[in-house]
XYZ file of C-alpha atoms in Angstrom:
314
model
C 53.552 130.499 70.485
C 50.009 130.451 69.123
C 49.165 128.095 66.246
C 46.577 129.294 63.732
C 44.934 127.486 60.850
C 43.388 129.739 58.210
C 40.905 128.172 55.812
C 40.731 130.286 52.680
C 43.546 131.749 50.594
C 41.801 134.868 49.359
C 43.006 138.362 50.164
C 41.532 138.170 53.693
C 43.118 134.862 54.678
C 46.416 135.628 52.958
C 46.925 139.020 54.611
C 45.883 137.711 58.015
C 48.334 134.823 57.656
C 51.170 137.168 56.734
C 50.450 139.458 59.703
C 50.382 136.529 62.120
C 53.528 134.915 60.716
C 55.376 138.229 61.027
C 54.500 138.135 64.729
C 55.994 134.607 65.022
C 52.708 132.711 65.180
C 52.689 129.243 63.625
C 50.423 129.667 60.604
C 49.114 127.257 57.994
C 46.813 128.425 55.231
C 44.391 125.863 53.829
C 43.264 126.671 50.299
C 39.621 125.755 49.984
C 39.219 126.576 46.311
C 41.367 127.410 43.311
C 42.199 131.098 42.782
C 39.801 131.385 39.835
C 36.870 130.427 42.049
C 37.050 133.233 44.591
C 36.173 136.928 44.707
C 39.810 137.983 45.118
C 40.697 136.761 41.630
C 38.055 138.941 39.945
C 37.820 141.972 42.253
C 37.904 145.412 40.676
C 40.206 146.559 43.470
C 38.955 150.120 44.021
C 40.811 151.694 46.913
C 40.208 155.041 48.583
C 40.282 156.593 52.023
C 36.718 157.923 52.128
C 34.241 155.137 52.806
C 31.144 156.000 54.897
C 30.683 152.483 56.322
C 34.284 151.876 57.355
C 35.479 154.946 59.277
C 39.278 154.663 59.506
C 39.947 151.246 57.938
C 39.990 152.356 54.307
C 42.127 155.441 54.971
C 44.568 153.431 57.077
C 44.949 150.926 54.236
C 45.694 153.611 51.646
C 48.154 155.237 54.040
C 49.995 151.922 54.440
C 50.191 151.475 50.672
C 51.597 154.969 50.190
C 54.125 154.543 52.999
C 55.530 151.261 51.666
C 56.711 151.374 48.020
C 57.473 147.638 48.035
C 53.937 146.844 49.170
C 52.414 149.276 46.658
C 54.407 147.714 43.827
C 53.471 144.183 44.905
C 49.800 145.145 44.982
C 49.936 146.871 41.587
C 48.647 150.056 43.200
C 47.728 152.854 40.770
C 47.080 156.249 42.322
C 44.632 157.963 39.964
C 42.391 159.834 42.362
C 38.711 159.129 42.927
C 35.308 160.742 43.127
C 32.523 159.647 45.481
C 29.037 161.062 44.845
C 26.717 161.214 47.863
C 22.987 161.879 47.553
C 23.234 164.425 50.362
C 25.702 165.836 52.861
C 25.301 163.284 55.646
C 25.504 164.530 59.248
C 28.786 162.667 59.745
C 30.397 163.876 56.506
C 32.679 166.420 58.182
C 33.849 163.857 60.719
C 34.613 161.288 58.004
C 36.488 163.831 55.900
C 38.585 164.867 58.889
C 39.391 161.212 59.628
C 40.668 160.778 56.072
C 42.596 164.049 56.147
C 44.347 163.011 59.356
C 45.701 159.880 57.666
C 46.056 161.254 54.128
C 46.778 164.980 54.541
C 45.600 167.106 51.663
C 44.003 164.205 49.832
C 40.303 164.847 50.297
C 37.966 167.717 49.445
C 34.185 168.189 49.270
C 32.825 169.975 46.176
C 29.642 170.613 44.255
C 29.174 167.728 41.788
C 30.305 168.658 38.248
C 28.439 165.804 36.525
C 25.117 165.805 34.694
C 21.738 164.868 36.130
C 22.891 164.971 39.745
C 20.036 165.092 42.286
C 19.536 168.342 44.188
C 21.531 168.429 47.401
C 24.139 165.910 46.275
C 27.792 166.439 47.169
C 31.011 164.975 45.814
C 34.057 163.852 47.786
C 37.257 164.000 45.735
C 40.478 162.228 46.721
C 43.937 162.640 45.257
C 45.413 159.616 47.040
C 43.056 156.956 45.720
C 42.898 154.575 42.802
C 42.965 150.834 42.472
C 45.125 147.786 43.091
C 45.186 144.130 42.101
C 43.744 142.041 44.936
C 45.076 138.889 43.250
C 48.616 140.315 43.177
C 48.336 141.438 46.796
C 47.126 137.960 47.733
C 50.107 136.376 45.955
C 52.546 138.666 47.764
C 50.977 137.888 51.143
C 51.051 134.118 50.594
C 54.713 134.047 49.580
C 56.600 132.081 52.225
C 53.497 130.826 54.027
C 52.758 127.093 54.167
C 49.673 126.458 52.009
C 47.887 123.096 52.023
C 44.640 121.842 50.467
C 41.686 122.145 52.799
C 40.012 118.874 53.830
C 36.414 118.094 52.923
C 35.441 119.077 56.465
C 37.484 122.230 57.197
C 36.178 122.429 60.759
C 38.009 119.198 61.552
C 41.193 121.280 61.514
C 40.150 122.911 64.806
C 41.621 119.955 66.691
C 45.094 120.673 65.270
C 45.474 124.361 66.159
C 44.841 126.866 68.917
C 42.602 128.960 66.662
C 40.879 128.072 63.401
C 39.957 131.014 61.170
C 37.352 130.570 58.434
C 38.321 133.140 55.806
C 36.079 131.376 53.339
C 34.181 134.263 51.761
C 30.957 133.363 49.987
C 31.213 129.729 51.077
C 31.034 130.626 54.783
C 27.233 130.619 55.305
C 26.862 127.150 53.783
C 29.887 125.859 55.696
C 28.455 127.036 59.016
C 24.999 125.683 58.176
C 26.362 122.215 57.367
C 28.137 122.144 60.724
C 25.041 123.300 62.617
C 26.832 126.454 63.783
C 25.366 129.973 64.108
C 25.177 131.793 60.778
C 26.281 135.124 62.309
C 23.974 136.970 59.926
C 26.300 136.241 56.991
C 24.673 135.871 53.567
C 25.960 135.387 50.052
C 25.190 137.979 47.399
C 26.014 138.116 43.703
C 28.441 140.734 42.387
C 28.852 141.675 38.750
C 30.782 144.058 36.534
C 31.604 144.307 32.854
C 34.530 145.576 30.797
C 33.483 147.952 28.003
C 35.482 149.595 25.196
C 35.675 153.318 25.923
C 38.205 154.667 23.430
C 39.153 158.269 24.038
C 37.580 158.391 27.503
C 39.625 158.153 30.670
C 37.120 158.250 33.530
C 37.990 158.818 37.159
C 37.724 156.071 39.731
C 34.105 156.800 40.530
C 31.435 155.690 43.004
C 27.893 157.051 42.710
C 25.535 156.341 45.606
C 22.605 157.870 43.701
C 22.681 155.197 40.976
C 24.851 152.499 42.547
C 27.386 152.892 39.720
C 31.054 152.228 40.335
C 33.731 152.309 37.681
C 37.407 152.588 36.972
C 39.692 152.711 33.933
C 41.036 149.390 32.666
C 43.745 148.307 30.276
C 43.317 148.587 26.528
C 41.069 151.659 26.370
C 38.422 149.905 28.422
C 36.386 150.849 31.453
C 35.096 148.613 34.219
C 31.448 149.310 35.123
C 29.190 147.788 37.756
C 25.976 148.356 39.694
C 24.693 146.320 42.663
C 22.948 143.011 42.127
C 19.841 142.100 44.065
C 20.531 138.349 43.920
C 20.944 136.864 47.369
C 22.140 133.307 47.949
C 22.744 132.618 44.240
C 22.835 128.959 43.270
C 24.789 129.654 40.082
C 26.904 132.655 39.148
C 25.599 133.641 35.745
C 25.762 137.154 34.253
C 22.682 139.348 34.503
C 22.201 141.315 31.250
C 19.978 143.865 32.996
C 22.884 144.867 35.265
C 25.181 145.379 32.271
C 22.622 147.670 30.665
C 21.938 149.536 33.913
C 25.632 150.256 34.484
C 26.145 151.497 30.918
C 23.063 153.701 31.221
C 24.241 155.169 34.534
C 27.656 155.954 33.029
C 25.941 157.768 30.154
C 23.663 159.689 32.522
C 26.634 160.901 34.587
C 29.313 161.418 31.937
C 27.437 161.605 28.631
C 29.597 158.811 27.227
C 28.295 155.781 25.370
C 30.488 152.757 26.049
C 30.752 149.839 23.630
C 29.310 146.378 24.059
C 31.095 144.527 26.860
C 34.169 142.486 26.028
C 33.766 140.497 29.246
C 31.207 140.147 32.034
C 32.400 138.938 35.433
C 29.896 137.285 37.774
C 31.095 136.535 41.294
C 29.786 136.571 44.873
C 30.874 137.447 48.377
C 29.766 137.091 51.975
C 27.725 140.057 53.169
C 27.393 141.054 56.800
C 25.751 143.664 58.985
C 27.708 145.790 59.590
C 29.307 145.290 56.146
C 32.895 144.949 57.267
C 35.654 142.349 57.134
C 36.172 141.404 60.776
C 36.631 138.529 63.195
C 33.371 136.956 64.348
C 33.453 134.165 66.965
C 31.653 130.967 65.954
C 32.601 128.380 68.586
C 35.396 127.733 71.064
C 38.612 128.225 69.112
C 36.819 128.949 65.806
C 36.227 132.388 64.249
C 35.281 133.697 60.834
C 37.188 136.426 59.014
C 34.865 137.458 56.220
C 31.840 139.676 55.646
C 33.573 142.273 53.493
C 30.398 142.593 51.435
C 32.168 142.907 48.111
C 34.453 145.768 49.062
C 37.146 144.284 51.285
C 40.027 144.964 48.890
C 40.056 148.645 49.806
C 40.601 148.031 53.518
C 41.853 144.452 53.932
C 45.312 145.698 54.940
C 43.996 147.539 57.981
C 41.351 144.916 58.792
C 43.954 142.117 58.781
C 46.208 144.102 61.105
C 43.388 144.536 63.617
C 42.371 140.887 63.340
C 45.930 139.652 63.852
C 46.356 141.843 66.919
C 43.102 140.502 68.374
C 44.104 136.868 67.803
C 47.548 137.392 69.292
């Protein structure tokens, strides 16, 4: 029986631990930071099948949620549909749409964009079986029943205790590898930010706009969650960027003609970014791998990614 130590109790480490334990591996999760300190606790949780960078992973994750009511309830999954605006019909668009349709029959369609100010040639991908979930709730469900211990000051020292040590340490991974003199694997930390705005009387779709970088979803209390990408790499401190708040509100107005109120909260976080931008196992040293690199979007496909990672480790 394989023994696995997982450093990091975010959504990646928690789901991987649950998959491995279900296959009778001996698993211990080592929590490196409190829940409030990681990206899982503050993730917007958008989930959809169509994702150009991920091929089948996102669609497989949505299909698993829809096939398992207990899992969907534990994750707080809300199926509201989604819209994804592409600047142009990419050469692989038909292939990607067919991949989603195979896993989520009848969910996806490609239409002319109905929103204002859309660049010429843009196309929209609509999905019925999409929405959002709570990554923190999914993490809690996955950790239930798993042994969780505090991580030591030197997490890599745990490698001597187990057959495989997995560093599911998110934004802390590049610094952790650098301190140990190990290859960085191309992982970098990047800031992520979104804000909650009052939007009374407006119920937007779950929406991703590649032409402006805007992503949004409805939130509780007549609010809407808005975000655009940050350009801050390797941030020393996670402080809100007012320019990003303004840019997201402006993009929402440009697309929907709706003026949102001043933000009630601004969330500044960070994640480990990779090329390709996917949550996956990456070997570091003998018996040590990372499981990170979700680049801010792992919540939508962590279910499928953890299944593949567990199968590879076993």
